[in-house]
Backbone as a printed PyTorch tensor [residue, N CA C, xyz], in Angstrom:
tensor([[[ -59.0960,    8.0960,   30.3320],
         [ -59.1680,    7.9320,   28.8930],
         [ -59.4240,    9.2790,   28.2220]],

        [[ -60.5340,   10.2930,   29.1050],
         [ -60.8080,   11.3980,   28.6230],
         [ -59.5970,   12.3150,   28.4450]],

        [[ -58.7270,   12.5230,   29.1530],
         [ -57.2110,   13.2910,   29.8640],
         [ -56.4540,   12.9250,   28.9400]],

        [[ -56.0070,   11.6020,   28.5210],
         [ -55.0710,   10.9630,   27.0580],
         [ -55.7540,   11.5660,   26.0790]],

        [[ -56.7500,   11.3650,   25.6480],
         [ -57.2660,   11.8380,   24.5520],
         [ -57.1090,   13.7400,   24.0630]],

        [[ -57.1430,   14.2150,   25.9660],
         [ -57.8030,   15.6890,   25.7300],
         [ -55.9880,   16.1650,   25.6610]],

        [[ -54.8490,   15.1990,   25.9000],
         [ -53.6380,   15.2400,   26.5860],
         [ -53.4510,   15.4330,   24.7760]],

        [[ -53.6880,   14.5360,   24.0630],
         [ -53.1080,   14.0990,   22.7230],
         [ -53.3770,   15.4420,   21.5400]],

        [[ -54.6510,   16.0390,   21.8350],
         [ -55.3010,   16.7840,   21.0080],
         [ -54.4850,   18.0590,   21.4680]],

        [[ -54.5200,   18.1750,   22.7160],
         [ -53.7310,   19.4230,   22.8650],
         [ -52.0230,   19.5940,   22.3050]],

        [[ -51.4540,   18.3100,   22.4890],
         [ -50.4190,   18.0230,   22.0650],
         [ -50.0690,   18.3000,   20.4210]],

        [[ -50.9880,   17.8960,   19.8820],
         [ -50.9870,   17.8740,   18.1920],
         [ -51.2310,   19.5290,   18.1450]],

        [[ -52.2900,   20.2070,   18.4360],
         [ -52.2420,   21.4030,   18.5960],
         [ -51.2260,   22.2770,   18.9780]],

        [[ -50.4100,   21.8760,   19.9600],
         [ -49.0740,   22.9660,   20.3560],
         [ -48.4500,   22.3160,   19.1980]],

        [[ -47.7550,   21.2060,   18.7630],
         [ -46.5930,   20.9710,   17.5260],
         [ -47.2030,   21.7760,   16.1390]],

        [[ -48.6950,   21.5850,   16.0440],
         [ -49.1430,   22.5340,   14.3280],
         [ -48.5530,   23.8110,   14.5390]],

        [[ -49.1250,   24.5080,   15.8800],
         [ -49.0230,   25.7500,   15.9960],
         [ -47.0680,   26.0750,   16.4870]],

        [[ -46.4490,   24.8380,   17.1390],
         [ -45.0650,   25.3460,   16.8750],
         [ -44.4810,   25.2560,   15.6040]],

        [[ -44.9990,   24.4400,   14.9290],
         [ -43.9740,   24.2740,   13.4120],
         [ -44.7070,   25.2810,   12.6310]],

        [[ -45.5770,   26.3890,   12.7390],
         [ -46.0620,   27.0430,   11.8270],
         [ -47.2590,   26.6220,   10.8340]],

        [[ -48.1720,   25.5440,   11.3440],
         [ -49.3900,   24.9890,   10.8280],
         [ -50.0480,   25.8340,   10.6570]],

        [[ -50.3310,   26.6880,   11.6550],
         [ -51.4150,   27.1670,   12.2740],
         [ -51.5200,   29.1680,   12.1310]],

        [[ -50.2180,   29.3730,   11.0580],
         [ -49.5370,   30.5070,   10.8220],
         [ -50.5840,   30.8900,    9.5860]],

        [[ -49.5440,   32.3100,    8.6100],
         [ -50.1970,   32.3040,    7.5010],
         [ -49.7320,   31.1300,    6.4850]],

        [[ -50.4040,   31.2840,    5.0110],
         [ -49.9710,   30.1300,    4.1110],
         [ -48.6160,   29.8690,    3.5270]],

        [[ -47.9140,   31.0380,    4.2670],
         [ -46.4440,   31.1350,    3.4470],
         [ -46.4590,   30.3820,    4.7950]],

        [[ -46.3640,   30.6640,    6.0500],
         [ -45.6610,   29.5210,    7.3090],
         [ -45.7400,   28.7420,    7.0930]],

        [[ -47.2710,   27.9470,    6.1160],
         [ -47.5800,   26.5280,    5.9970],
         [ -46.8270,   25.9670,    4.8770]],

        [[ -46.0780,   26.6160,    4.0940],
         [ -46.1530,   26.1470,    2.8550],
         [ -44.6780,   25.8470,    3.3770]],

        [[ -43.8050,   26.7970,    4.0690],
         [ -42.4040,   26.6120,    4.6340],
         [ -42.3950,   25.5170,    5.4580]],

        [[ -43.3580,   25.5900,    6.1420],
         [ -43.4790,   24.2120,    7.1070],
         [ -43.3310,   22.7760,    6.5930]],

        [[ -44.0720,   22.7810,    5.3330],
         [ -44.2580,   21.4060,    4.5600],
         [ -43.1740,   20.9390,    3.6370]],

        [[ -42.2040,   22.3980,    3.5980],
         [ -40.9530,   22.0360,    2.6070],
         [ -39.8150,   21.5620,    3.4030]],

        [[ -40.0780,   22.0710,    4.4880],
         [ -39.0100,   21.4250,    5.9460],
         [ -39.6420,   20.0500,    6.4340]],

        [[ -40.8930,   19.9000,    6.3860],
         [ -41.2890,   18.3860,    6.7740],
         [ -40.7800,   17.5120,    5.2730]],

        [[ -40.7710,   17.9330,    3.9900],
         [ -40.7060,   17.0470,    3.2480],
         [ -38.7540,   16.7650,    2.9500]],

        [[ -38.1410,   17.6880,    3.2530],
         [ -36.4170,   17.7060,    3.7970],
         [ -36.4980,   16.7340,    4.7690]],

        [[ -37.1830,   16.8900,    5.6030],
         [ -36.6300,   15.8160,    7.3210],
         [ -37.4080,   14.7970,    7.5470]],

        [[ -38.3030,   14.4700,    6.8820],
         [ -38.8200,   12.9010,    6.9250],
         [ -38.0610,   11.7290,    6.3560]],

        [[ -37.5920,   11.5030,    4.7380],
         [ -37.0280,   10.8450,    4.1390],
         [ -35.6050,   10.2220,    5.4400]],

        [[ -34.7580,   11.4160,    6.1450],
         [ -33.9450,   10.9710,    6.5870],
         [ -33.9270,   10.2030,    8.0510]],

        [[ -35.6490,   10.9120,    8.6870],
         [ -36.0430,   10.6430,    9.5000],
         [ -36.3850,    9.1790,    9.8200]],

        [[ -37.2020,    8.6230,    8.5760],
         [ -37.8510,    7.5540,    8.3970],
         [ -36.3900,    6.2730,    8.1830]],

        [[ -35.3040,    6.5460,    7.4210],
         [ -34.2590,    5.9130,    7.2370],
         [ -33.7760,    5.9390,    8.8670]],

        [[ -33.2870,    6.9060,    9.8210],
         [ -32.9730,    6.7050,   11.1560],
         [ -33.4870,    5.4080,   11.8000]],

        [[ -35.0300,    5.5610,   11.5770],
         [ -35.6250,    4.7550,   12.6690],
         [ -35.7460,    3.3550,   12.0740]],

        [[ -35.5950,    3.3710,   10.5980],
         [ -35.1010,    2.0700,   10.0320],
         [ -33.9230,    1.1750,   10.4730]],

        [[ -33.1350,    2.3720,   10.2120],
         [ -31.6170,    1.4390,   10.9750],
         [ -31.7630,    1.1730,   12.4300]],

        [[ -32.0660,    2.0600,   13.6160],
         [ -32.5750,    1.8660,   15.0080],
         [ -33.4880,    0.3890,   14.9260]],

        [[ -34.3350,    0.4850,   14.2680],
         [ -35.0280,   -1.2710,   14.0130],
         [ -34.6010,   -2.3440,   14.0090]],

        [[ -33.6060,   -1.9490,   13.0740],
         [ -32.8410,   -2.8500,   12.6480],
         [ -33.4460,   -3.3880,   10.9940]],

        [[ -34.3610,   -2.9110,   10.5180],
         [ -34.8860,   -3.4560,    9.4010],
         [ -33.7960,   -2.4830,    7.9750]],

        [[ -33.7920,   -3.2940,    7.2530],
         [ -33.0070,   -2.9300,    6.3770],
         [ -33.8470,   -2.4190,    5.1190]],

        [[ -33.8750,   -1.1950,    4.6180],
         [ -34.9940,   -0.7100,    4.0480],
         [ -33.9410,    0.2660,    2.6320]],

        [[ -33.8480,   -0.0350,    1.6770],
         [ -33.2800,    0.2110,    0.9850],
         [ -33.7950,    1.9050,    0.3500]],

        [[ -32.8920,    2.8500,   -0.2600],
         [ -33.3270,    4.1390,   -0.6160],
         [ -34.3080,    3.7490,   -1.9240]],

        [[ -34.0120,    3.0850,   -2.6110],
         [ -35.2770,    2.6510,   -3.5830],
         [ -36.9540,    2.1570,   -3.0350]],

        [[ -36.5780,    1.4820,   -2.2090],
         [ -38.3290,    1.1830,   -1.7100],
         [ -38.8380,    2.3040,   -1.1750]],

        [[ -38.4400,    2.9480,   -0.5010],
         [ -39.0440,    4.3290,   -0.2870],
         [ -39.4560,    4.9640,   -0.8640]],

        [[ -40.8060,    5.7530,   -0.8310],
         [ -41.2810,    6.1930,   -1.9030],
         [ -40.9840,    7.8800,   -2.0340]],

        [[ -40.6130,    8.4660,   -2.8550],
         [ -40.3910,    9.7020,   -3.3040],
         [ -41.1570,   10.9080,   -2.5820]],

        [[ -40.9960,   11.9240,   -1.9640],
         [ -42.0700,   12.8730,   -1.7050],
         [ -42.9150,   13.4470,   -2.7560]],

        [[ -44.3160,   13.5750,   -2.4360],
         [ -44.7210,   14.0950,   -3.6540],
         [ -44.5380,   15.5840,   -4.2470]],

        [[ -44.9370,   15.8330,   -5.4260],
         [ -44.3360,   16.9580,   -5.6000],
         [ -46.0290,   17.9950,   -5.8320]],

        [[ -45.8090,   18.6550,   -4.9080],
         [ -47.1450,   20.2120,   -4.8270],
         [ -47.0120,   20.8890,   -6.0630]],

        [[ -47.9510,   21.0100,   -7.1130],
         [ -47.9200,   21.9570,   -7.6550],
         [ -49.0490,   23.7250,   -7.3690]],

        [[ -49.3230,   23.6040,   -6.4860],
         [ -50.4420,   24.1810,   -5.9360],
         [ -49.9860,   25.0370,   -4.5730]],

        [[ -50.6310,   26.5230,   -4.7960],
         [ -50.3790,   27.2600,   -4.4950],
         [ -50.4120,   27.4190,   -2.5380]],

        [[ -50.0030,   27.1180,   -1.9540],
         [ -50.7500,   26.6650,   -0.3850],
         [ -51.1010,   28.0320,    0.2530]],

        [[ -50.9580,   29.2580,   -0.0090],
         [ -51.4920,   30.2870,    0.2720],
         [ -52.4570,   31.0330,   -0.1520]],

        [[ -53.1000,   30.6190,   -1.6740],
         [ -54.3420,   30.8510,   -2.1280],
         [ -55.1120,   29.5480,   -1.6870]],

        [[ -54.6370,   28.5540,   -1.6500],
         [ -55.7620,   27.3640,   -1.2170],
         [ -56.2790,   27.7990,    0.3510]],

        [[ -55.3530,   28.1200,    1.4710],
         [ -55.7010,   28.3850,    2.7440],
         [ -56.4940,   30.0700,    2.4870]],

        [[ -56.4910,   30.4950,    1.9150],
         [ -57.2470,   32.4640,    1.8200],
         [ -58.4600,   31.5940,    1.5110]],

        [[ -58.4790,   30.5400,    0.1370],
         [ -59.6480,   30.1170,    0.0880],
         [ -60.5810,   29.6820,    0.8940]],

        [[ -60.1750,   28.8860,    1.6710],
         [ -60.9200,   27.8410,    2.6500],
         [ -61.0370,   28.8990,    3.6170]],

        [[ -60.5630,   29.5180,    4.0830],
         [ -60.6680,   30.6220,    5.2140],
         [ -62.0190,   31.9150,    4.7400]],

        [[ -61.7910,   32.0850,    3.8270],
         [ -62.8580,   32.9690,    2.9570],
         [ -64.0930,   32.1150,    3.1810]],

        [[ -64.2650,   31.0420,    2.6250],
         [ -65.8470,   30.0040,    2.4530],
         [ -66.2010,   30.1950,    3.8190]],

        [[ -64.7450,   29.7450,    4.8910],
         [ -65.5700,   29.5200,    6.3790],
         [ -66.4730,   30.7770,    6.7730]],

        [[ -65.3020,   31.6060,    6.2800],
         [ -66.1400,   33.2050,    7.1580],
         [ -67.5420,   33.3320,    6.4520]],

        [[ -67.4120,   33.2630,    5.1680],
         [ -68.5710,   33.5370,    4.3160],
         [ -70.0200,   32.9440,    5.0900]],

        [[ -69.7800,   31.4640,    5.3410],
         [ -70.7890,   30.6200,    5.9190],
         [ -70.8340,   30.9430,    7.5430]],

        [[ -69.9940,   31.8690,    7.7130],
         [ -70.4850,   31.9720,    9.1080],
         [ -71.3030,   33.2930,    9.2720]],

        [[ -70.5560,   33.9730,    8.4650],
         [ -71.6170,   35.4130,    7.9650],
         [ -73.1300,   35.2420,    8.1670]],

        [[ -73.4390,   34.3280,    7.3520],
         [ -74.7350,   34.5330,    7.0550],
         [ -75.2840,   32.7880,    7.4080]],

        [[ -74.6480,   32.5020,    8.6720],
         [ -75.1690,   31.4060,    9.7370],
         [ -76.5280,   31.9630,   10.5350]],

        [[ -76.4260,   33.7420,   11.1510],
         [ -77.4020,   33.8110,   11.8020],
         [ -78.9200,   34.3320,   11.0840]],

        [[ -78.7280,   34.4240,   10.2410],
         [ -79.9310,   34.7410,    8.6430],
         [ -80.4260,   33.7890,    8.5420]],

        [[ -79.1730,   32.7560,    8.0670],
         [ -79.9290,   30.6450,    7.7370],
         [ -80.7250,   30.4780,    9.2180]],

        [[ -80.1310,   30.9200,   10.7910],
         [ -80.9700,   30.3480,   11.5340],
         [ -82.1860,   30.5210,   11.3090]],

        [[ -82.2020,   32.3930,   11.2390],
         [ -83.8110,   32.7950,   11.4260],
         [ -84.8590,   32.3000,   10.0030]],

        [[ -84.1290,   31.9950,    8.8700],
         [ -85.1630,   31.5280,    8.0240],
         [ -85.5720,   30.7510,    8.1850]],

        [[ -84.3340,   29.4090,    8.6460],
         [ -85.1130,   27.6380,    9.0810],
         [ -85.6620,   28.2400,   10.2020]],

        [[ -85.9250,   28.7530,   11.4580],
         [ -86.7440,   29.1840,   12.5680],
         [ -88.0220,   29.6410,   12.3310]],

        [[ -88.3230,   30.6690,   11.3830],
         [ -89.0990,   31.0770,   10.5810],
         [ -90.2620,   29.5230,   10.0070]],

        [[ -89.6480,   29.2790,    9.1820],
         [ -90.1430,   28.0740,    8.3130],
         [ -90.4600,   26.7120,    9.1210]],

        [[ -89.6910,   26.9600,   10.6950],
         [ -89.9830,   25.7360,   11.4600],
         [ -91.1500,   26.0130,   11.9870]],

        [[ -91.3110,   27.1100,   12.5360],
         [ -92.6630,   27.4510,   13.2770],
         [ -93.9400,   27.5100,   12.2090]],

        [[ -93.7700,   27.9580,   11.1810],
         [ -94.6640,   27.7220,    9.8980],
         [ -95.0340,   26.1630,   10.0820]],

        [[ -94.3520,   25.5490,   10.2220],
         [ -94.5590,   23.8740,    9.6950],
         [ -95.2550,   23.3890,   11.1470]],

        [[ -94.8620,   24.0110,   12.2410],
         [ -95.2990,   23.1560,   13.2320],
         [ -96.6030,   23.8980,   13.6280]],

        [[ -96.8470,   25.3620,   13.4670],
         [ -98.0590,   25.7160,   13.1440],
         [ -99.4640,   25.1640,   12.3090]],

        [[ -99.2100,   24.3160,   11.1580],
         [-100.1250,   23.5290,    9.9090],
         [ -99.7400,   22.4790,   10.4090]],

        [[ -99.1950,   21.9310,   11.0770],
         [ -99.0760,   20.6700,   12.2320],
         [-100.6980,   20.7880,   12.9010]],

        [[-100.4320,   22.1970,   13.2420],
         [-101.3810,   22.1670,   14.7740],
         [-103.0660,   21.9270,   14.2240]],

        [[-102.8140,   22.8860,   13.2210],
         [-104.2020,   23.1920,   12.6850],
         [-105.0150,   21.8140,   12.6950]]])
């Protein structure tokens, strides 16, 4: 169960990182304009293979991004580093302040 699971994660991981997930935000942003081209026709394939008859109207439209996907990813990438920066500072203050507390514990 562990091996499927560790099989699946790795799997999703090689396809982000082959289709350019895992690139800069221009890879991602190219990536998502080629996923939103090849799904619609994708999803109709496996309709007809079904056999279910699924008309181009019930399908729902891709949505449309107005948002920048290469300042949103600098963003989120910036916060992470930021918070990791100053992860080993936050330790020593809560460390600091823990031994304080468990010290007036003791007393």
């Amino acid at each position: 169960r562990l091996l499927v699971k560790g099989g699946l994660a790795g799997a999703a991981v090689y396809v982000a990182y082959d289709q350019g997930l895992l690139g800069s935000g221009i890879e991602g942003a190219e990536a998502l304009k080629k996923a939103q081209e090849t799904l619609p026709p994708a999803i109709q394939e496996w309709t007809d293979y079904l056999g279910w008859e699924v008309r181009a109207a019930q399908l729902p439209s891709t949505p449309k991004i107005d948002f920048s996907f290469s300042a949103s990813w600098n963003k989120g990438v910036h916060t992470v580093m930021s918070a990791l920066s100053v992860a080993p500072t936050r330790a020593c203050e809560y460390t600091v302040e823990g031994w304080k507390y468990v010290k007036d514990l003791v007393k």
